[in-house]
Amino acid sequence: MAAPSPHADSGTPHRFSVVVVGAGPAGLTVGNILRAAGVDCLVLETETRAFVERRPRAGVIEEWAVRGLERRGLARTLLERAQTHTACEFRFAGERYRFAYTQLTGRHHFIYPQQFLVTDLLREYADVRGGEIRFGVRDVRLHGLGSGRPSVSYLCPESGERRVVAADFVAGCDGARGVTRASLPPERARLARHDYGVGWLALLAEAPPSSDCVVFGMHPRGFAGHMARSPEVTRYYLQCRPGEDPADWPHERVWAELRERLGAVGAPPLTEGRLIEKRVLDMHGYVIEPMAFGRLFLAGDAAHLTAPIAAKGLNLALYDAFLLGDGLVASLTRGDDSGLSGYSDTCLARVWDYQEFSQWLAEMYHGTASGDPSRAGAARARLRRLFDSPVAATDFAERYLGVRAHDLA
Ligand code: APR
């Protein structure tokens, strides 16, 4: 439900063409596209700049997304610093199965920690393109979304006063725990939620990667994953029960379990390091349909969450942001509303593609440890097919990289 209108004495209203709520990859990409076209906008963010520039999140970016950033002048540092991956590896029953997806598609993944991308996007938006941004805001509320004259209000961190900002459009880019999604009237928005029924212990280790590619271990004790982030830091995942206490996973237990589940003939030993993040994720995904209401457009995790099964969340956030930024520019500078009117449907087609792929892959990861011989057998068949059938292999590569057949190099 939209919040009630703010009081008339709540501060001098300001006006911006667009208010963007949230300074993550989605919000900052939208803001940069608007600024490049000379559109005035304000980004509101609850955290401090230092915090968002250091917050570790995702790190795998698909090639089309990097090209999209590059076309908008947003990938210079990324292209200098990111690593590229050309393959992933499955480990099953003590064997290694290397899947060289670049050979099949000509495309690769870029490995670039999300906080580096946020740092680059912030610098470009605020320091180069002169975009307005307020950090540390509190209690953000949206008003009049259906009226054609929306506004956003927030508590100013310095004075504690409520400030009101009028806008032509509001971009809801405030992530999975944001407030903009709650402004959609419940009778106009549908939430589709998928629970995977497992937990993943998400770990960041102060250790160099132990492989030149992403590694997926399918083991009777549960799934394990290895993903490079930078030369100094590596992300690992261990399947666990939902709601488990991370404190039950001390250093020794984590590394013993990773060695066991990722162990395979000829595999290099894991390089251990201090665990600097340890969280249990209750694995689920959700999609809000439609992703727009009146003058509010949702983008990124505010509209849909994909569990980190196929590293899709950051890529979807960028896809939405490109479409939303371009659609807002077309509407505000040329009076062309076609991009905005097709925004939700176009985004949702890719969102559901990625959700479906995540569900398909999740079954392959978790079937082996399910205790159900039928699911375990099917998971094994799924893996075998990737290496037996060129058609299945190409299909997987295309979906893993987010490329469609007609985009193939
Ligand atoms: N008002 C303003 N800002 C808010 C509010 C609020 N009420 N609530 C949250 N925020 C901020 C968060 O602090 C964060 O900086 O919105 C931003 C949302 O950024 P992300 O969560 O990174 O979401 P998004 O830009 O959609 O990017 C999705 O993030 O969670 C990862 O794996 C996910 O890689 C994917 C990416």
Short mmCIF file of C-alpha atoms and ligand atoms in Angstrom, two decimals:
data_model
loop_
_atom_site.label_atom_id
_atom_site.label_comp_id
_atom_site.label_asym_id
_atom_site.label_seq_id
_atom_site.Cartn_x
_atom_site.Cartn_y
_atom_site.Cartn_z
CA MET A 1 0.00 0.00 0.00
CA ALA A 2 1.22 3.51 -0.80
CA ALA A 3 2.01 5.57 2.30
CA PRO A 4 -0.32 8.48 3.16
CA SER A 5 0.59 11.92 1.83
CA PRO A 6 3.23 13.72 3.86
CA HIS A 7 2.29 16.77 5.89
CA ALA A 8 2.42 20.17 4.20
CA ASP A 9 5.04 21.40 6.69
CA SER A 10 7.42 18.57 5.98
CA GLY A 11 10.04 20.64 4.17
CA THR A 12 10.35 22.39 0.83
CA PRO A 13 9.47 20.05 -2.03
CA HIS A 14 12.12 19.63 -4.69
CA ARG A 15 11.49 18.31 -8.16
CA PHE A 16 13.50 15.84 -10.23
CA SER A 17 12.47 14.09 -13.43
CA VAL A 18 13.35 10.74 -11.85
CA VAL A 19 13.92 9.64 -8.26
CA VAL A 20 15.89 6.40 -8.08
CA VAL A 21 15.53 4.52 -4.79
CA GLY A 22 18.63 2.43 -4.07
CA ALA A 23 22.28 2.74 -5.10
CA GLY A 24 23.05 -0.85 -6.05
CA PRO A 25 24.01 -1.97 -9.57
CA ALA A 26 20.45 -1.45 -10.85
CA GLY A 27 19.89 2.04 -9.43
CA LEU A 28 23.32 3.37 -10.31
CA THR A 29 23.12 2.06 -13.88
CA VAL A 30 19.73 3.73 -14.35
CA GLY A 31 21.13 6.95 -12.84
CA ASN A 32 24.15 6.91 -15.14
CA ILE A 33 22.02 6.38 -18.26
CA LEU A 34 19.78 9.29 -17.24
CA ARG A 35 22.72 11.60 -16.55
CA ALA A 36 24.38 10.74 -19.88
CA ALA A 37 21.21 11.98 -21.59
CA GLY A 38 21.11 15.13 -19.45
CA VAL A 39 18.05 14.00 -17.45
CA ASP A 40 18.00 15.31 -13.86
CA CYS A 41 17.62 12.62 -11.23
CA LEU A 42 18.14 11.97 -7.55
CA VAL A 43 19.37 8.69 -6.08
CA LEU A 44 18.34 7.90 -2.49
CA GLU A 45 20.35 5.31 -0.53
CA THR A 46 19.95 4.17 3.08
CA GLU A 47 23.60 3.17 3.58
CA THR A 48 26.78 5.25 3.44
CA ARG A 49 28.97 5.49 0.34
CA ALA A 50 31.82 3.66 2.10
CA PHE A 51 29.47 0.83 3.02
CA VAL A 52 28.05 0.20 -0.46
CA GLU A 53 31.53 0.41 -2.00
CA ARG A 54 32.72 -2.43 0.25
CA ARG A 55 29.67 -4.69 0.50
CA PRO A 56 30.58 -8.07 -1.07
CA ARG A 57 27.77 -9.62 -3.10
CA ALA A 58 27.77 -11.27 -6.54
CA GLY A 59 30.67 -11.33 -8.99
CA VAL A 60 29.87 -13.16 -12.24
CA ILE A 61 28.84 -10.90 -15.13
CA GLU A 62 27.65 -12.24 -18.47
CA GLU A 63 29.32 -10.95 -21.61
CA TRP A 64 26.20 -9.27 -23.06
CA ALA A 65 25.84 -7.32 -19.79
CA VAL A 66 29.44 -6.12 -19.93
CA ARG A 67 28.91 -5.05 -23.56
CA GLY A 68 25.77 -3.19 -22.44
CA LEU A 69 27.79 -1.36 -19.77
CA GLU A 70 30.56 -0.69 -22.27
CA ARG A 71 28.15 0.87 -24.80
CA ARG A 72 27.00 3.24 -22.05
CA GLY A 73 30.56 4.21 -21.07
CA LEU A 74 30.41 2.25 -17.80
CA ALA A 75 32.88 -0.64 -18.26
CA ARG A 76 36.32 0.98 -18.61
CA THR A 77 37.72 -0.13 -15.23
CA LEU A 78 35.90 -3.44 -15.36
CA LEU A 79 37.49 -4.30 -18.72
CA GLU A 80 40.94 -3.41 -17.32
CA ARG A 81 40.58 -5.40 -14.09
CA ALA A 82 38.10 -8.24 -14.54
CA GLN A 83 39.19 -11.82 -15.10
CA THR A 84 37.49 -13.86 -17.79
CA HIS A 85 36.29 -17.44 -17.45
CA THR A 86 35.80 -19.80 -20.36
CA ALA A 87 34.72 -23.00 -18.60
CA CYS A 88 33.14 -24.45 -15.49
CA GLU A 89 33.75 -27.80 -13.87
CA PHE A 90 31.39 -30.34 -12.34
CA ARG A 91 32.66 -32.83 -9.78
CA PHE A 92 30.70 -36.00 -9.27
CA ALA A 93 31.58 -39.37 -7.71
CA GLY A 94 35.25 -38.40 -7.48
CA GLU A 95 35.49 -37.47 -11.19
CA ARG A 96 35.98 -34.08 -12.88
CA TYR A 97 33.84 -32.96 -15.82
CA ARG A 98 35.14 -29.77 -17.41
CA PHE A 99 32.59 -27.90 -19.50
CA ALA A 100 34.28 -25.47 -21.94
CA TYR A 101 31.37 -23.18 -22.75
CA THR A 102 33.37 -20.58 -24.66
CA GLN A 103 34.31 -23.26 -27.22
CA LEU A 104 30.60 -23.76 -27.87
CA THR A 105 29.40 -20.17 -27.89
CA GLY A 106 32.39 -17.88 -28.39
CA ARG A 107 31.23 -16.06 -25.23
CA HIS A 108 32.68 -15.94 -21.75
CA HIS A 109 31.95 -14.75 -18.22
CA PHE A 110 33.62 -11.78 -16.56
CA ILE A 111 34.58 -12.13 -12.90
CA TYR A 112 34.35 -8.78 -11.14
CA PRO A 113 33.20 -8.36 -7.53
CA GLN A 114 29.93 -6.45 -7.33
CA GLN A 115 31.37 -3.89 -4.90
CA PHE A 116 34.01 -2.94 -7.51
CA LEU A 117 31.24 -2.39 -10.06
CA VAL A 118 29.23 -0.32 -7.57
CA THR A 119 32.36 1.77 -6.84
CA ASP A 120 32.91 2.41 -10.57
CA LEU A 121 29.23 3.26 -11.18
CA LEU A 122 29.11 5.61 -8.18
CA ARG A 123 32.25 7.44 -9.21
CA GLU A 124 30.90 7.89 -12.74
CA TYR A 125 27.43 8.98 -11.57
CA ALA A 126 28.36 11.34 -8.74
CA ASP A 127 31.88 12.51 -9.55
CA VAL A 128 31.94 12.53 -13.38
CA ARG A 129 28.34 12.92 -14.58
CA GLY A 130 27.35 15.24 -11.71
CA GLY A 131 24.40 13.13 -10.52
CA GLU A 132 22.63 13.99 -7.25
CA ILE A 133 22.73 11.34 -4.53
CA ARG A 134 21.76 11.32 -0.84
CA PHE A 135 23.28 8.64 1.40
CA GLY A 136 22.04 7.57 4.81
CA VAL A 137 18.38 8.48 4.20
CA ARG A 138 15.78 6.89 6.49
CA ASP A 139 12.16 5.80 6.17
CA VAL A 140 11.70 6.27 2.42
CA ARG A 141 8.02 6.48 1.38
CA LEU A 142 6.35 6.75 -2.01
CA HIS A 143 3.25 8.86 -2.62
CA GLY A 144 0.73 9.35 -5.41
CA LEU A 145 2.08 6.66 -7.73
CA GLY A 146 -1.22 6.17 -9.53
CA SER A 147 -1.92 9.90 -9.77
CA GLY A 148 0.57 10.88 -12.45
CA ARG A 149 2.24 13.21 -9.91
CA PRO A 150 4.30 10.93 -7.69
CA SER A 151 6.61 12.02 -4.94
CA VAL A 152 9.11 10.35 -2.64
CA SER A 153 9.78 11.42 0.93
CA TYR A 154 12.53 10.46 3.34
CA LEU A 155 14.02 11.45 6.66
CA CYS A 156 17.11 13.57 6.20
CA PRO A 157 20.07 12.01 8.06
CA GLU A 158 21.44 15.36 9.25
CA SER A 159 18.30 17.11 10.48
CA GLY A 160 15.92 14.18 10.97
CA GLU A 161 13.30 16.20 9.02
CA ARG A 162 11.11 14.66 6.37
CA ARG A 163 12.00 15.91 2.88
CA VAL A 164 9.62 15.57 -0.06
CA VAL A 165 10.81 15.24 -3.65
CA ALA A 166 8.36 15.42 -6.55
CA ALA A 167 9.15 13.37 -9.65
CA ASP A 168 7.81 12.38 -13.04
CA PHE A 169 8.93 8.78 -12.45
CA VAL A 170 10.21 6.66 -9.59
CA ALA A 171 12.69 3.82 -10.19
CA GLY A 172 12.42 1.21 -7.41
CA CYS A 173 15.94 -0.25 -7.26
CA ASP A 174 16.16 -0.87 -3.52
CA GLY A 175 16.89 -4.59 -3.56
CA ALA A 176 15.28 -7.53 -1.82
CA ARG A 177 14.71 -5.71 1.49
CA GLY A 178 13.58 -2.40 0.05
CA VAL A 179 10.32 -0.52 0.39
CA THR A 180 9.29 0.33 -3.18
CA ARG A 181 7.90 -3.15 -3.89
CA ALA A 182 5.51 -2.73 -0.94
CA SER A 183 4.01 0.33 -2.67
CA LEU A 184 2.43 -1.83 -5.36
CA PRO A 185 -1.24 -2.30 -4.51
CA PRO A 186 -1.62 -6.00 -3.59
CA GLU A 187 -4.58 -6.44 -5.95
CA ARG A 188 -2.43 -5.24 -8.88
CA ALA A 189 0.73 -7.26 -8.25
CA ARG A 190 1.31 -11.00 -8.01
CA LEU A 191 4.19 -12.51 -6.08
CA ALA A 192 5.41 -15.88 -7.36
CA ARG A 193 7.76 -17.54 -4.86
CA HIS A 194 9.82 -20.68 -5.28
CA ASP A 195 11.40 -22.43 -2.31
CA TYR A 196 14.28 -24.80 -3.00
CA GLY A 197 13.89 -26.51 0.39
CA VAL A 198 17.61 -26.29 1.20
CA GLY A 199 20.01 -23.84 2.78
CA TRP A 200 23.38 -22.76 1.42
CA LEU A 201 26.16 -21.70 3.74
CA ALA A 202 27.63 -18.74 1.83
CA LEU A 203 31.30 -18.23 2.61
CA LEU A 204 33.95 -15.75 1.60
CA ALA A 205 37.50 -16.97 2.17
CA GLU A 206 40.58 -14.81 2.29
CA ALA A 207 42.31 -17.17 -0.08
CA PRO A 208 43.17 -17.23 -3.77
CA PRO A 209 40.92 -19.34 -6.00
CA SER A 210 41.71 -23.05 -6.09
CA SER A 211 40.76 -23.47 -9.75
CA ASP A 212 40.79 -21.36 -12.92
CA CYS A 213 37.01 -21.74 -13.17
CA VAL A 214 33.78 -22.11 -11.22
CA VAL A 215 33.49 -25.60 -9.67
CA PHE A 216 30.22 -27.34 -8.77
CA GLY A 217 30.46 -30.40 -6.51
CA MET A 218 27.48 -32.78 -6.50
CA HIS A 219 28.00 -35.04 -3.51
CA PRO A 220 25.83 -37.33 -1.37
CA ARG A 221 26.63 -35.04 1.61
CA GLY A 222 25.29 -32.04 -0.31
CA PHE A 223 26.27 -29.54 -2.98
CA ALA A 224 29.47 -27.50 -2.74
CA GLY A 225 30.54 -24.61 -4.96
CA HIS A 226 33.76 -22.68 -5.63
CA MET A 227 33.71 -19.28 -7.35
CA ALA A 228 36.64 -16.93 -7.83
CA ARG A 229 36.06 -13.33 -6.81
CA SER A 230 39.53 -11.77 -6.96
CA PRO A 231 43.13 -13.00 -6.67
CA GLU A 232 42.79 -12.63 -2.87
CA VAL A 233 39.19 -13.67 -2.15
CA THR A 234 37.13 -16.75 -3.12
CA ARG A 235 33.46 -17.51 -2.61
CA TYR A 236 32.46 -21.01 -1.49
CA TYR A 237 29.03 -22.51 -0.87
CA LEU A 238 28.04 -25.58 1.15
CA GLN A 239 24.53 -26.97 1.05
CA CYS A 240 23.07 -27.22 4.56
CA ARG A 241 19.65 -27.29 6.20
CA PRO A 242 17.59 -24.10 5.93
CA GLY A 243 17.85 -22.02 9.09
CA GLU A 244 21.09 -23.64 10.31
CA ASP A 245 23.23 -21.50 12.59
CA PRO A 246 26.48 -20.41 10.85
CA ALA A 247 28.15 -20.70 14.27
CA ASP A 248 27.77 -24.48 13.89
CA TRP A 249 30.19 -24.26 10.98
CA PRO A 250 33.62 -23.51 12.49
CA HIS A 251 36.68 -23.14 10.26
CA GLU A 252 37.80 -26.78 10.52
CA ARG A 253 34.34 -28.18 9.72
CA VAL A 254 33.91 -25.88 6.71
CA TRP A 255 37.23 -26.79 5.12
CA ALA A 256 36.87 -30.52 5.84
CA GLU A 257 33.44 -30.49 4.21
CA LEU A 258 34.65 -28.48 1.20
CA ARG A 259 37.59 -30.87 0.70
CA GLU A 260 35.26 -33.85 0.87
CA ARG A 261 32.52 -32.53 -1.42
CA LEU A 262 34.87 -30.94 -3.99
CA GLY A 263 37.40 -33.77 -3.92
CA ALA A 264 38.13 -35.51 -7.24
CA VAL A 265 40.92 -37.45 -8.90
CA GLY A 266 43.62 -35.04 -10.10
CA ALA A 267 41.95 -31.97 -8.58
CA PRO A 268 44.41 -29.47 -7.07
CA PRO A 269 44.09 -29.13 -3.28
CA LEU A 270 41.92 -26.29 -1.98
CA THR A 271 43.83 -23.22 -0.84
CA GLU A 272 42.46 -22.50 2.62
CA GLY A 273 42.11 -19.09 4.22
CA ARG A 274 40.35 -17.14 6.94
CA LEU A 275 36.56 -17.09 6.52
CA ILE A 276 35.53 -13.44 6.36
CA GLU A 277 31.83 -14.05 5.67
CA LYS A 278 29.62 -16.92 6.81
CA ARG A 279 25.84 -16.69 6.27
CA VAL A 280 23.11 -19.29 5.81
CA LEU A 281 20.87 -18.52 2.83
CA ASP A 282 17.38 -19.92 2.85
CA MET A 283 17.38 -20.74 -0.86
CA HIS A 284 14.40 -19.21 -2.62
CA GLY A 285 13.45 -17.00 -5.52
CA TYR A 286 10.56 -14.67 -6.22
CA VAL A 287 9.13 -12.65 -9.09
CA ILE A 288 6.72 -9.68 -8.89
CA GLU A 289 4.36 -9.32 -11.83
CA PRO A 290 3.99 -6.78 -13.31
CA MET A 291 7.17 -4.85 -12.52
CA ALA A 292 5.45 -1.47 -12.89
CA PHE A 293 2.55 0.43 -11.40
CA GLY A 294 1.63 3.91 -12.58
CA ARG A 295 4.80 5.98 -12.44
CA LEU A 296 6.79 3.40 -10.44
CA PHE A 297 9.09 0.93 -12.24
CA LEU A 298 10.87 -1.79 -10.28
CA ALA A 299 14.31 -3.08 -11.33
CA GLY A 300 16.71 -5.73 -10.03
CA ASP A 301 16.23 -7.55 -6.73
CA ALA A 302 13.35 -5.21 -5.84
CA ALA A 303 11.33 -7.02 -8.53
CA HIS A 304 12.81 -10.52 -8.54
CA LEU A 305 15.26 -12.59 -6.59
CA THR A 306 17.16 -15.49 -8.08
CA ALA A 307 18.92 -17.70 -5.56
CA PRO A 308 22.68 -17.72 -6.31
CA ILE A 309 22.40 -21.10 -8.06
CA ALA A 310 23.33 -19.88 -11.54
CA ALA A 311 24.84 -16.45 -10.71
CA LYS A 312 22.00 -14.63 -12.44
CA GLY A 313 20.89 -11.88 -9.99
CA LEU A 314 23.40 -9.19 -10.94
CA ASN A 315 22.88 -9.88 -14.65
CA LEU A 316 19.12 -9.51 -14.40
CA ALA A 317 19.55 -6.28 -12.43
CA LEU A 318 21.69 -4.89 -15.26
CA TYR A 319 19.25 -6.05 -17.95
CA ASP A 320 16.36 -4.28 -16.20
CA ALA A 321 18.47 -1.17 -15.66
CA PHE A 322 19.44 -0.88 -19.34
CA LEU A 323 15.80 -1.16 -20.42
CA LEU A 324 14.51 1.16 -17.72
CA GLY A 325 17.21 3.79 -18.23
CA ASP A 326 16.72 3.79 -22.01
CA GLY A 327 12.90 3.79 -21.64
CA LEU A 328 12.95 6.74 -19.23
CA VAL A 329 15.28 8.72 -21.50
CA ALA A 330 13.04 8.05 -24.52
CA SER A 331 9.96 9.14 -22.61
CA LEU A 332 11.45 12.23 -20.99
CA THR A 333 13.47 13.54 -23.93
CA ARG A 334 11.45 12.42 -26.96
CA GLY A 335 7.96 11.74 -25.61
CA ASP A 336 8.33 8.12 -26.76
CA ASP A 337 6.66 5.85 -24.17
CA SER A 338 7.03 2.57 -26.05
CA GLY A 339 10.04 1.43 -23.99
CA LEU A 340 8.29 2.06 -20.69
CA SER A 341 5.02 0.46 -21.76
CA GLY A 342 6.82 -2.76 -22.82
CA TYR A 343 9.29 -2.65 -19.90
CA SER A 344 7.67 -5.14 -17.56
CA ASP A 345 6.85 -7.78 -20.20
CA THR A 346 10.31 -7.61 -21.78
CA CYS A 347 12.10 -7.90 -18.43
CA LEU A 348 9.85 -10.69 -17.21
CA ALA A 349 10.60 -12.87 -20.26
CA ARG A 350 14.28 -12.94 -19.29
CA VAL A 351 13.51 -13.15 -15.57
CA TRP A 352 11.46 -16.32 -16.09
CA ASP A 353 14.10 -17.79 -18.41
CA TYR A 354 16.67 -17.37 -15.65
CA GLN A 355 14.31 -18.59 -12.92
CA GLU A 356 13.57 -21.73 -14.92
CA PHE A 357 17.27 -22.34 -15.54
CA SER A 358 18.01 -21.91 -11.82
CA GLN A 359 15.32 -24.45 -10.92
CA TRP A 360 16.66 -26.92 -13.51
CA LEU A 361 20.24 -26.53 -12.28
CA ALA A 362 19.19 -26.69 -8.61
CA GLU A 363 17.72 -30.13 -9.14
CA MET A 364 21.01 -31.30 -10.67
CA TYR A 365 22.95 -29.86 -7.69
CA HIS A 366 20.68 -31.11 -4.92
CA GLY A 367 19.25 -34.37 -6.30
CA THR A 368 22.34 -36.41 -5.36
CA ALA A 369 21.97 -35.54 -1.66
CA SER A 370 18.18 -35.66 -1.54
CA GLY A 371 18.00 -39.18 -0.15
CA ASP A 372 15.52 -39.96 -2.93
CA PRO A 373 17.03 -42.47 -5.43
CA SER A 374 14.70 -41.23 -8.16
CA ARG A 375 15.87 -37.61 -7.84
CA ALA A 376 19.50 -38.77 -7.53
CA GLY A 377 19.21 -40.84 -10.71
CA ALA A 378 17.63 -37.98 -12.61
CA ALA A 379 20.36 -35.56 -11.45
CA ARG A 380 23.01 -38.00 -12.70
CA ALA A 381 21.23 -38.28 -16.07
CA ARG A 382 21.06 -34.48 -16.35
CA LEU A 383 24.84 -34.23 -15.87
CA ARG A 384 25.61 -37.12 -18.22
CA ARG A 385 23.54 -35.59 -21.00
CA LEU A 386 25.60 -32.37 -20.94
CA PHE A 387 28.66 -34.39 -21.89
CA ASP A 388 26.96 -36.91 -24.21
CA SER A 389 24.78 -34.67 -26.32
CA PRO A 390 26.12 -31.68 -28.30
CA VAL A 391 22.58 -30.27 -28.47
CA ALA A 392 22.18 -30.45 -24.69
CA ALA A 393 25.66 -28.97 -24.22
CA THR A 394 24.93 -26.00 -26.48
CA ASP A 395 21.60 -25.42 -24.81
CA PHE A 396 23.24 -25.42 -21.37
CA ALA A 397 26.05 -23.10 -22.49
CA GLU A 398 23.56 -20.68 -23.96
CA ARG A 399 21.48 -20.59 -20.81
CA TYR A 400 24.47 -20.44 -18.47
CA LEU A 401 25.83 -17.43 -20.40
CA GLY A 402 22.46 -15.83 -21.03
CA VAL A 403 22.85 -15.93 -24.80
CA ARG A 404 20.10 -16.80 -27.19
CA ALA A 405 20.79 -18.93 -30.27
CA HIS A 406 20.63 -15.98 -32.66
CA ASP A 407 23.21 -14.13 -30.53
CA LEU A 408 25.80 -16.87 -30.79
CA ALA A 409 29.16 -15.80 -32.19
N1 APR B 1 15.72 3.27 0.47
C1 APR B 1 16.84 3.51 -0.25
N2 APR B 1 17.76 2.57 -0.52
C2 APR B 1 17.53 1.34 -0.05
C3 APR B 1 16.37 1.02 0.71
C4 APR B 1 15.45 2.04 0.95
N3 APR B 1 14.34 1.82 1.65
N4 APR B 1 16.43 -0.31 1.02
C5 APR B 1 17.57 -0.78 0.48
N5 APR B 1 18.25 0.20 -0.15
C6 APR B 1 19.51 0.12 -0.90
C7 APR B 1 20.49 -0.93 -0.41
O1 APR B 1 21.27 -0.45 0.66
C8 APR B 1 21.30 -1.19 -1.68
O2 APR B 1 22.42 -0.32 -1.77
O3 APR B 1 19.20 -0.28 -2.24
C9 APR B 1 20.34 -0.91 -2.81
C10 APR B 1 19.89 -2.16 -3.54
O4 APR B 1 21.00 -2.77 -4.15
P1 APR B 1 21.13 -4.36 -4.37
O5 APR B 1 20.60 -5.06 -3.20
O6 APR B 1 22.54 -4.61 -4.77
O7 APR B 1 20.09 -4.65 -5.57
P2 APR B 1 20.19 -4.45 -7.15
O8 APR B 1 20.78 -3.14 -7.52
O9 APR B 1 18.86 -4.85 -7.65
O10 APR B 1 21.26 -5.52 -7.63
C11 APR B 1 21.00 -6.92 -7.57
O11 APR B 1 22.47 -7.47 -5.85
O12 APR B 1 21.81 -8.90 -4.14
C12 APR B 1 22.60 -8.75 -5.24
O13 APR B 1 22.91 -10.89 -6.10
C13 APR B 1 22.16 -9.72 -6.21
O14 APR B 1 23.75 -9.31 -7.75
C14 APR B 1 22.40 -9.04 -7.48
C15 APR B 1 22.28 -7.60 -7.23
#
